[in-house]
CSV table of C-alpha atoms in Angstrom, one decimal:
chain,number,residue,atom,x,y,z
B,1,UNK,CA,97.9,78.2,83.0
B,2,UNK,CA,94.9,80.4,84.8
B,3,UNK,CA,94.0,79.3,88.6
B,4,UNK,CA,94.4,75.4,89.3
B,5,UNK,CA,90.7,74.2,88.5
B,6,UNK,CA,91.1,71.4,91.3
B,7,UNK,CA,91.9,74.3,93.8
B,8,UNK,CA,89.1,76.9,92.7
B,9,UNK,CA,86.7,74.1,93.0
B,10,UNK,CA,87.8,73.7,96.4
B,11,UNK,CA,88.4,77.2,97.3
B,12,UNK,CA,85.5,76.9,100.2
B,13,UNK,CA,87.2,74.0,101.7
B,14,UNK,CA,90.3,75.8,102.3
B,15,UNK,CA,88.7,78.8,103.5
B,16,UNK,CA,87.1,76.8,106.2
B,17,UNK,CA,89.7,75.1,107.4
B,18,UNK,CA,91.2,78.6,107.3
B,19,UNK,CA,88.5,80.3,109.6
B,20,UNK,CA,88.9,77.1,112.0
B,21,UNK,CA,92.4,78.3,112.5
B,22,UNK,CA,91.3,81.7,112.5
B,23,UNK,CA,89.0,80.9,115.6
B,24,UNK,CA,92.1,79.3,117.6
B,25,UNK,CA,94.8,80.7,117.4
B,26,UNK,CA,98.0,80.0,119.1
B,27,UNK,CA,101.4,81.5,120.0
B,28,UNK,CA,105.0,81.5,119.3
B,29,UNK,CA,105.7,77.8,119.6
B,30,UNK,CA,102.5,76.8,121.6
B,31,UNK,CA,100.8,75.7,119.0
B,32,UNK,CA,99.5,72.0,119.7
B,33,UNK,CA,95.9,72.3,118.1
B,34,UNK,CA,97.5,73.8,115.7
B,35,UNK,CA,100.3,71.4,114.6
B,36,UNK,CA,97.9,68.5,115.2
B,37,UNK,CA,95.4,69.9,112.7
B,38,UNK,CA,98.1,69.9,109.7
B,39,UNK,CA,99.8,66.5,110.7
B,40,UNK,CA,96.3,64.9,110.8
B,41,UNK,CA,95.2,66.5,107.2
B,42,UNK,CA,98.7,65.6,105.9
B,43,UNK,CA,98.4,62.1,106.8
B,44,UNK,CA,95.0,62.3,105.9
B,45,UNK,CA,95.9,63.5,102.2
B,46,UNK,CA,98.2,60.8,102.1
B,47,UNK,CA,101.7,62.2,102.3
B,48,UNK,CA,104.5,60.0,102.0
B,49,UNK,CA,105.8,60.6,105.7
B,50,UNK,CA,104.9,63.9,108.4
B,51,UNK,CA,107.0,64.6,110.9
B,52,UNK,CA,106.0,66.3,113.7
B,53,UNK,CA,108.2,68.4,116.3
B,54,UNK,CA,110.6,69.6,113.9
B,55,UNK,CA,112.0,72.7,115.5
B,56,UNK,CA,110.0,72.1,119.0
B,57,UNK,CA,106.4,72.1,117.4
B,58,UNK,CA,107.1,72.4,113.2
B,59,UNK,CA,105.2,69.5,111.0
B,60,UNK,CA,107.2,68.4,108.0
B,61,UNK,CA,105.1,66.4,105.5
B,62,UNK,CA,106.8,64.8,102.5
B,63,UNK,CA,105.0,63.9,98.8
B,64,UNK,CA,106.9,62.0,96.4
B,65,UNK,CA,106.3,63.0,92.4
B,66,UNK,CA,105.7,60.2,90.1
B,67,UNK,CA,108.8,60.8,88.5
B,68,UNK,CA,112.4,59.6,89.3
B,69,UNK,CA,114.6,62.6,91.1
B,70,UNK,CA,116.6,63.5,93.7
B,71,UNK,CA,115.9,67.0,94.5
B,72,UNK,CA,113.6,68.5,97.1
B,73,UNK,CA,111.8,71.6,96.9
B,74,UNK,CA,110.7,73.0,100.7
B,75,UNK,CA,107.2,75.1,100.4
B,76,UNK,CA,106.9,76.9,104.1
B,77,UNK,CA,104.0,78.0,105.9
B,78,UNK,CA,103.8,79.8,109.4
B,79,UNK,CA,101.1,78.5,112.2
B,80,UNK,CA,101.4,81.2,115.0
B,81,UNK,CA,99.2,84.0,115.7
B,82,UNK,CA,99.5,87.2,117.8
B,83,UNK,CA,99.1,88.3,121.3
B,84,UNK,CA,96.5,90.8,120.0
B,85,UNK,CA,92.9,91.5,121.3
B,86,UNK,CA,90.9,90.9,117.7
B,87,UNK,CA,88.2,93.9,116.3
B,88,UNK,CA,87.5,93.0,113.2
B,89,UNK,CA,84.0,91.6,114.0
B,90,UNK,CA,83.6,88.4,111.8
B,91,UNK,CA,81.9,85.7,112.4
B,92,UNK,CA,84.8,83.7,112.7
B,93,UNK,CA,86.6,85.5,115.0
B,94,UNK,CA,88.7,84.7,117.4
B,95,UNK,CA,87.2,82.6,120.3
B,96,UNK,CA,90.9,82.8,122.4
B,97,UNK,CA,90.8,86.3,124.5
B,98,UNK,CA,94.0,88.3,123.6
B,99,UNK,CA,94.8,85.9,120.7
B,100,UNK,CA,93.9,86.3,116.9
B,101,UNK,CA,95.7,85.4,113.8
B,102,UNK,CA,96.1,88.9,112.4
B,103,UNK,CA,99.0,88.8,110.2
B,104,UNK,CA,97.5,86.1,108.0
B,105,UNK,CA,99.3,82.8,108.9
B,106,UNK,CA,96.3,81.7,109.3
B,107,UNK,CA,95.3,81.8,105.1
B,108,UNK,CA,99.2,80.6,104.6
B,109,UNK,CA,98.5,77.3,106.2
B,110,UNK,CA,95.5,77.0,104.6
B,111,UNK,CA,97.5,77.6,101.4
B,112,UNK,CA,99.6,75.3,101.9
B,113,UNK,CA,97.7,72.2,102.9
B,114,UNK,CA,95.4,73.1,99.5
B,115,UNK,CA,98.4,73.1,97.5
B,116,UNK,CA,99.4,69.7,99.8
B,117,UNK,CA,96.5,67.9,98.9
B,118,UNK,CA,96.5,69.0,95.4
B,119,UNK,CA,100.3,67.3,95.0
B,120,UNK,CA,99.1,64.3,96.6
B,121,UNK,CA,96.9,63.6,94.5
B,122,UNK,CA,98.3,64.1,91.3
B,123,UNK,CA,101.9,63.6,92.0
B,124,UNK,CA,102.7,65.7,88.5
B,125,UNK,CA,106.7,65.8,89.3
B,126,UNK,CA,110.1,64.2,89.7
B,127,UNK,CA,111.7,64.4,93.0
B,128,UNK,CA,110.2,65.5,96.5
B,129,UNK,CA,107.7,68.3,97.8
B,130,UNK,CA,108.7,69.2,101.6
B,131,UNK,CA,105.7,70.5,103.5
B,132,UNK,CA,107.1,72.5,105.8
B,133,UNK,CA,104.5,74.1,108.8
B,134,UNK,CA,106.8,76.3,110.9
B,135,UNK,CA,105.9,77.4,114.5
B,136,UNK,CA,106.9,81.0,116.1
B,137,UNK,CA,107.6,83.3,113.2
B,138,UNK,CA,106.3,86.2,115.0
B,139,UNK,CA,109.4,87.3,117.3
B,140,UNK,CA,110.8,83.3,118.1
B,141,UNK,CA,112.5,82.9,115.1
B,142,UNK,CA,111.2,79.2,115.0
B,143,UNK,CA,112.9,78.7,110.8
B,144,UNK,CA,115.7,78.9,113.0
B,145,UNK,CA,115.4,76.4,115.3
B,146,UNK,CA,113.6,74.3,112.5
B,147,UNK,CA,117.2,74.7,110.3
B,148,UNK,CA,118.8,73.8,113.7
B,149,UNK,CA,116.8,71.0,114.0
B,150,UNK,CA,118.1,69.4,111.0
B,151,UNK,CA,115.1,70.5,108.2
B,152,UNK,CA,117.4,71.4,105.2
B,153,UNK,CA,119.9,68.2,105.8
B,154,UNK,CA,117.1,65.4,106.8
B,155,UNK,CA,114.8,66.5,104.5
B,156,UNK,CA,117.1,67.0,101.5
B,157,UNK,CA,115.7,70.5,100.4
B,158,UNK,CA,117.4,72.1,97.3
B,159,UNK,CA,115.3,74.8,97.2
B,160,UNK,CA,112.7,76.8,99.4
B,161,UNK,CA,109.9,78.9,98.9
B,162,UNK,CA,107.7,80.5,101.1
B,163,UNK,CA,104.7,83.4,100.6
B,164,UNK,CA,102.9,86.1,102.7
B,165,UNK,CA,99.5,88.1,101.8
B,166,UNK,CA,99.7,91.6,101.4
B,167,UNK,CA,97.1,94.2,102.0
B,168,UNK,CA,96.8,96.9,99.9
B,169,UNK,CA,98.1,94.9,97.1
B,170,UNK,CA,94.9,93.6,94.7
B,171,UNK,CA,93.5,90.3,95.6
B,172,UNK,CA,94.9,87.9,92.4
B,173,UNK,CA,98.2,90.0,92.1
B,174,UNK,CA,101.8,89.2,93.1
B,175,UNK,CA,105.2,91.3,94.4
B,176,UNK,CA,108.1,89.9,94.5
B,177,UNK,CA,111.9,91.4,93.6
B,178,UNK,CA,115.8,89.6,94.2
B,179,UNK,CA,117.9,90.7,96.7
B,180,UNK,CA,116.4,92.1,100.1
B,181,UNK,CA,112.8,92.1,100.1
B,182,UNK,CA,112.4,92.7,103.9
B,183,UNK,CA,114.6,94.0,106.6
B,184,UNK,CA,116.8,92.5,109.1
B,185,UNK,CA,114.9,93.1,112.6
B,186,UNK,CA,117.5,94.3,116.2
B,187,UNK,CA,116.2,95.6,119.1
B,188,UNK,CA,118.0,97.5,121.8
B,189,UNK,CA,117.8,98.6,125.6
B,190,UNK,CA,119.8,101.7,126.7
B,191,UNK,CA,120.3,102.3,130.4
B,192,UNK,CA,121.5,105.4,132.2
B,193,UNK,CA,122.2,105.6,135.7
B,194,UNK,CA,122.3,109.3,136.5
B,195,UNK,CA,122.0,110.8,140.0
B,196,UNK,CA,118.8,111.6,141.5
B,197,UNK,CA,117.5,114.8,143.1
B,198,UNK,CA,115.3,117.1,144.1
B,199,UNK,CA,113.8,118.9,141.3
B,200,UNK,CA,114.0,122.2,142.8
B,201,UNK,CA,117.7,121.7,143.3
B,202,UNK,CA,118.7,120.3,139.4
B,203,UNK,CA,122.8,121.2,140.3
B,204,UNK,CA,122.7,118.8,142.7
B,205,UNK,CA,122.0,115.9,140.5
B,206,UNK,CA,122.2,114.6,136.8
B,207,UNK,CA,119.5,114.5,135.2
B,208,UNK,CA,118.7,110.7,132.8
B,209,UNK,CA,115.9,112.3,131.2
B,210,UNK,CA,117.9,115.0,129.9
B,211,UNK,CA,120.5,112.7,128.9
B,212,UNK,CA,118.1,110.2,127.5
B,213,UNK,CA,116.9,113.6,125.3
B,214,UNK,CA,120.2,113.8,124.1
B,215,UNK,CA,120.9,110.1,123.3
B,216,UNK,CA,117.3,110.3,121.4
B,217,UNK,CA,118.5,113.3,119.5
B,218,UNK,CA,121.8,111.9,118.4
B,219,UNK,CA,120.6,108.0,117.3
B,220,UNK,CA,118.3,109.9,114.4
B,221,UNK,CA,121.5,111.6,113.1
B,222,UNK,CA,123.0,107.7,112.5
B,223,UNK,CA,121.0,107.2,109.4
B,224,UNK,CA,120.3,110.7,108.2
B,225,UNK,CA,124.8,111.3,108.7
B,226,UNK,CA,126.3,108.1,108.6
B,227,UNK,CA,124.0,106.2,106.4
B,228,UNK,CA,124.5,106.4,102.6
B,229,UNK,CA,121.3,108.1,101.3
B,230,UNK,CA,120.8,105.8,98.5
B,231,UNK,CA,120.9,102.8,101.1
B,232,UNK,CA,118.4,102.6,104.0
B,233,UNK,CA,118.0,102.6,108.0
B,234,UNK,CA,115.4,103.0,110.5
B,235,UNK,CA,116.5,103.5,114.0
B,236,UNK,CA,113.4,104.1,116.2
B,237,UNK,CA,113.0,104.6,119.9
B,238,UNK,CA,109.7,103.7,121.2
B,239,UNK,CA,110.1,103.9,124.9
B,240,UNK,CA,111.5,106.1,127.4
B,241,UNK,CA,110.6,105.8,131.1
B,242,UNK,CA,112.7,108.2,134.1
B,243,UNK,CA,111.0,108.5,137.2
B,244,UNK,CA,107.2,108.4,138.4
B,245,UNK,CA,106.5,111.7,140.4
B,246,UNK,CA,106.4,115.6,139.5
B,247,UNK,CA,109.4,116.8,141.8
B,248,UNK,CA,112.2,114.4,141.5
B,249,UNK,CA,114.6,114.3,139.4
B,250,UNK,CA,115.3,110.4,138.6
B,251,UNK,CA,118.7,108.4,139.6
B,252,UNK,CA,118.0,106.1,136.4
B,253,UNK,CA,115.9,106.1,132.9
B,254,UNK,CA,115.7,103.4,130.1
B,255,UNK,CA,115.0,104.1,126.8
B,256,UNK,CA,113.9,100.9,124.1
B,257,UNK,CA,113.4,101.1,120.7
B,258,UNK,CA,114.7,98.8,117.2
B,259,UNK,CA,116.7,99.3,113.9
B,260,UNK,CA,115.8,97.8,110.6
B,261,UNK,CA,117.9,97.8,107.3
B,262,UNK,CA,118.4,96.3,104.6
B,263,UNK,CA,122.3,95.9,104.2
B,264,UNK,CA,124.2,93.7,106.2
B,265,UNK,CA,127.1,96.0,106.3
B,266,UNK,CA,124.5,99.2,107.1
B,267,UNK,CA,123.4,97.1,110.0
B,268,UNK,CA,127.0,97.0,111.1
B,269,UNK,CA,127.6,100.3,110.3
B,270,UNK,CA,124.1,101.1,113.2
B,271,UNK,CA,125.4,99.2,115.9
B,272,UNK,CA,129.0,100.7,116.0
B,273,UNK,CA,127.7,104.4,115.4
B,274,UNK,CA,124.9,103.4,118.3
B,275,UNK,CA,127.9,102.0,121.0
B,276,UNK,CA,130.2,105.1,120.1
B,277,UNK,CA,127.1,107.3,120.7
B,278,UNK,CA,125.1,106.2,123.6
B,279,UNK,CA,128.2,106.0,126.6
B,280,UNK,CA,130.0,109.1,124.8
B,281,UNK,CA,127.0,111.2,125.5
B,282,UNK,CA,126.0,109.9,128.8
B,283,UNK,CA,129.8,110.3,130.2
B,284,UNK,CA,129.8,114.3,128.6
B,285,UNK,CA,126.5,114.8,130.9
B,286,UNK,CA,128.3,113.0,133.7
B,287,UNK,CA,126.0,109.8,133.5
B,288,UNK,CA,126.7,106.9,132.5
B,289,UNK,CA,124.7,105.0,129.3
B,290,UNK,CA,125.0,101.5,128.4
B,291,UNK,CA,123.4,100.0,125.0
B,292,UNK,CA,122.4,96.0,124.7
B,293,UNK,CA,121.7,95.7,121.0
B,294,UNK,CA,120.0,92.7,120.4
B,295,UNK,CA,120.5,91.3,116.9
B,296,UNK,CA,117.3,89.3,115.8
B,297,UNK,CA,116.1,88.3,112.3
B,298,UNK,CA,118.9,88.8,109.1
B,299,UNK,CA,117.8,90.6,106.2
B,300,UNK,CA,115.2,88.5,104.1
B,301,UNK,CA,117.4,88.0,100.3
B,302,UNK,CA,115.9,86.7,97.9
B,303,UNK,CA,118.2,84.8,95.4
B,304,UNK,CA,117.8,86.1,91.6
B,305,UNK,CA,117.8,82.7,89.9
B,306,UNK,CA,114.8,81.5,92.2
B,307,UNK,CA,113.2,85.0,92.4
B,308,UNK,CA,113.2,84.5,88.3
B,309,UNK,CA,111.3,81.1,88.6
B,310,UNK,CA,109.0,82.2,91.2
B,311,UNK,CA,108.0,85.0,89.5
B,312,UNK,CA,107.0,83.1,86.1
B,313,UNK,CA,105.2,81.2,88.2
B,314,UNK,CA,102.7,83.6,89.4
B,315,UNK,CA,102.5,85.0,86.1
B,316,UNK,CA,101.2,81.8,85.1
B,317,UNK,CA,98.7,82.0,87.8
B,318,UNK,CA,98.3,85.5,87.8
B,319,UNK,CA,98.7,86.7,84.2
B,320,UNK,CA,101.1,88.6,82.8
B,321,UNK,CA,100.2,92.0,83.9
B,322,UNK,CA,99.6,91.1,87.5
B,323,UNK,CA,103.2,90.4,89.0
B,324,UNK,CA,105.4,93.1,90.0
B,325,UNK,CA,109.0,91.9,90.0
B,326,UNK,CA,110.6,94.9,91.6
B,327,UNK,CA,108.6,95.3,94.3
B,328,UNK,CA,109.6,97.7,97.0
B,329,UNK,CA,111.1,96.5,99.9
B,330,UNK,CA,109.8,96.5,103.2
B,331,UNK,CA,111.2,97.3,106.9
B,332,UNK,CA,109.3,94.7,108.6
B,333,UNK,CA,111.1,91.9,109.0
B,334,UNK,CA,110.7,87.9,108.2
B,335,UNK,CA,112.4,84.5,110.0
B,336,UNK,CA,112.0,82.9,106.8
B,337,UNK,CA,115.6,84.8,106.3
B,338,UNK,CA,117.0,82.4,108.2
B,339,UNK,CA,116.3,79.6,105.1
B,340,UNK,CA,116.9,82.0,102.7
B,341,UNK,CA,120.6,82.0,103.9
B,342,UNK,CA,120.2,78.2,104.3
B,343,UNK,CA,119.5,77.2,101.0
B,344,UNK,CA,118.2,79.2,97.5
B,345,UNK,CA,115.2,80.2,97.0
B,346,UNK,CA,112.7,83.7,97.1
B,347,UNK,CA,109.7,85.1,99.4
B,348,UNK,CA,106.6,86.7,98.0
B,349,UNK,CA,104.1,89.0,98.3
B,350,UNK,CA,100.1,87.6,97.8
B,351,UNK,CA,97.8,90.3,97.8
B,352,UNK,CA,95.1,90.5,100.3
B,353,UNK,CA,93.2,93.2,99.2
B,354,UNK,CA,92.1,96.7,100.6
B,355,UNK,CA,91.8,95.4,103.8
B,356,UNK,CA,92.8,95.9,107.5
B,357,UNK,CA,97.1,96.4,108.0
B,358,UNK,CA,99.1,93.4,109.2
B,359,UNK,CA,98.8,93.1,112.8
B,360,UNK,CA,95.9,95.6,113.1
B,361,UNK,CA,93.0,94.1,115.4
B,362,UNK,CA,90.5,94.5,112.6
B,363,UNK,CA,92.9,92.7,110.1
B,364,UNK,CA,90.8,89.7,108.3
B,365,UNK,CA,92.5,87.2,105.5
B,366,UNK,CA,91.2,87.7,102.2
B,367,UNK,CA,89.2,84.3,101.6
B,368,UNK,CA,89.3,85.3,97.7
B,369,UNK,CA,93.4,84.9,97.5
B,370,UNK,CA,94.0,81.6,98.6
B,371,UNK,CA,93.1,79.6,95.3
B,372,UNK,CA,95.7,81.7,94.1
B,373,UNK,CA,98.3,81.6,96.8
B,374,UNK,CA,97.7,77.6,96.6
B,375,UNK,CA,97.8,77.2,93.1
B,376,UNK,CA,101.4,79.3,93.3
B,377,UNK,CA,102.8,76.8,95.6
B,378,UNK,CA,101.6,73.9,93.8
B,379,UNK,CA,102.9,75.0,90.4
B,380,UNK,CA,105.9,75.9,91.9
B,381,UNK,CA,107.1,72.3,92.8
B,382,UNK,CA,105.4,71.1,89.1
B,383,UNK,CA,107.7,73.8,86.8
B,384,UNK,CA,110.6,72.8,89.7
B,385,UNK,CA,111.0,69.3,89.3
B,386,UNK,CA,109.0,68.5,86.1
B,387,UNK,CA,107.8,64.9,86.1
C-alpha cells in the first residue's frame, strides 16, 4: 500500500506542529515545552497511558491494538535541537537566539505523533505500540539514560524502530542496510607538558608544538597502517592550542580531536595504537603526552531480521524501486545505538531532499517527507503485530 490516505490528508497538520517545534527549540535534556507538547497531544489522541520523565525529560505513550497480544513494538523519536545560530531564513525560524532544530528532530516528532494518532485511531493490531519521545540525542546520550530508566523492561518492548531524514537522498525514498549503519562516536584530549622558553633560545626548552606536530603526524598513520583497508577508521584532530605570543616557546599544548568506526574491535584496535603512540612520542622529544579517550556512542547495528521487515515496509510505502537496502554507512554517529544493543530492531534513512546538510544553519526539514516517514512508522507496528 501507497502513502496512508488518513496521513496525506493530514500532512499540513503535521507540518505545523512541526514548524511550532521548529520555532522553539530546546537542548540536550532541557526540553520542557517540548515534552509537554507531545504528552499533551498523546493524551489528547487518546493513548492508553503517557509517561512523562522517562530518562529525565523522555515521554512514553502507549496504544493498545484491538487485537489480543503480548508483544510491544517501541517507535522512537528525538526532541532536542542544537546550540546553533539558524540561517536558513524561513518563516518559521527559529525564535530562540543560538538554538534551532537543524538536524531534523524536529520533522521526527512530528512523524511520530502523526503516525501516533493515526494508531489511535484505528487500533489495526495485536499487542502494544510504545511511543517513545527521547530527550538529548545530540551529544547526552539520553536512549541511554531512557534504557537506564527502565524503558525496554517497563514498557515490555520486543522490538524498536527509529528513523532519521536524509538530505541528499530524494524526498519519498528510503536507505537502510543490516549491520552498522552509523559509527560509534569517542572523543579524546591529549596534553603535553613540555618546557617553556625563549624562542630565541629553542635548546633551552622543549618545544609542545613541535611535539604536538609529531603526535598529529603519527595518529593518521593508525588507520592508514594498523587499520585493515577493507574495514574503516576516522581519527581526526580538530584542535591544537600551544602558547599565545610570537616569542615564547610554550611549557604546555593540548590538542582535541575524535575517532569514528564502524567495528567494535577496530575501535579497540584505535585506542591502544592511540595510548602506545601519544606518551611514546612525547617521552622521545623529552615531553611528556597524556591521552584521555573518551568513549561515547557504540556503533549503530542494525539487526538483519528487523532490517528485512523494515525495509518491506517502506517499499510498501515507497514502492519498490525507491528503497535502497545496502545503503552506505555513515561516520556520524547515533544514541539510538544504545537500543539497538538493547533489544532487535533497525534505523533508517528518510530522505529530505536536496536540501541544506545536517547541522548546517541553513538546514530546513523537508515538509514533503513526513506523510511518508509517518506512514512508515505506522505500518510498521500494523505488518508487526497484525491484528
Amino acid at each position: 500500500m501507497p502513502v496512508i490516505n488518513s496521513l496525506a490528508e493530514a500532512a499540513d497538520e503535521i507540518t505545523q506542529w512541526r514548524r511550532d517545534f521548529h520555532r522553539n527549540p530546546e537542548l540536550l535534556y532541557d526540553v520542557p515545552r517540548t515534552a509537554k507538547v507531545v504528552a499533551d497531544k498523546l493524551r489528547a489522541f487518546g493513548c492508553d497511558e503517557v509517561v512523562e520523565g522517562i530518562g529525565r525529560s523522555g515521554v512514553v505513550g502507549i496504544i493498545r491494538g484491538r487485537g489480543e497480544g503480548d508483544r510491544g513494538i517501541g517507535l522512537r523519536a528525538d526532541m532536542d535541537a542544537l546550540p546553533i545560530e539558524e540561517e536558513s531564513g524561513k518563516p518559521w525560524r527559529s525564535e530562540t537566539p543560538g538554538k534551532m532544530h537543524a538536524c531534523g528532530h524536529d520533522g521526527h516528532m512530528a512523524m511520530l505523533l502523526g503516525a501516533a494518532r493515526y494508531l489511535a485511531e484505528t487500533r489495526n493490531f495485536a499487542g502494544r505500540a510504545v511511543i517513545v519521545f527521547q530527550p538529548a540525542e545530540e551529544g547526552g546520550a539520553g536512549a541511554r539514560a531512557m534504557i537506564e530508566d527502565g524503558l525496554m523492561e517497563r514498557f515490555a518492548i520486543s522490538e524498536i524502530y527509529g528513523l532519521h531524514n536524509m538530505p541528499g537522498i530524494p524526498v519519498g525514498q528510503f536507505g537502510i542496510r543490516p549491520g552498522p549503519l552509523m559509527a560509534a562516536t569517542d572523543n579524546f584530549v591529549i596534553q603535553i607538558e613540555g618546557k617553556g622558553s625563549h624562542a630565541a633560545k629553542p635548546h633551552a626548552g622543549v618545544d609542545p608544538v613541535l611535539v604536538g606536530s609529531q603526535i598529529v603526524n603519527a595518529l593518521q598513520s593508525v588507520a592508514s597502517r594498523n587499520v585493515d583497508p577493507l574495514k574503516s577508521a576516522v581519527v581526526s584532530v580538530t584542535t591544537f592550542h600551544a602558547g599565545d605570543t610570537f616569542n615564547v616557546i610554550p611549557q604546555r599544548g593540548t590538542l582535541k580531536g575524535t575517532v569514528r568506526t564502524l567495528d567494535p574491535g577496530i575501535r579497540d584496535l584505535v585506542e591502544r595504537r592511540m595510548n602506545e603512540l601519544v606518551p611514546t612520542i612525547g617521552q622521545a622529544f623529552g615531553a611528556r603526552a597524556r591521552l584521555d579517550y573518551q568513549r561515547h556512542y557504540p556503533v549503530t547495528v542494525n539487526h538483519e531480521e528487523q532490517t528485512h521487515k523494515a525495509a518491506a515496509v517502506a517499499r510498501e510505502i515507497a514502492g519498490e524501486g525507491a528503497v535502497t537496502e545496502n545503503t552506505p554507512p555513515l561516520m556520524a554517529g547515533e544514541d539510538f545505538s544504545y537500543m539497538l544493543e538493547a533489544r532487535p530492531g533497525a534505523f533508517i534513512f528518510l530522505g529530505n531532499g536536496d536540501s541544506a546538510g545536517l547541522h548546517h544553519p541553513a538546514y530546513d526539514f523537508n515538509d514533503g517527507a513526513a506523510p511518508y516517514g509517518a506512514s512508515y512508522l505506522a505500518r510498521l507496528v500494523e505488518t508487526g503485530m497484525p491484528a
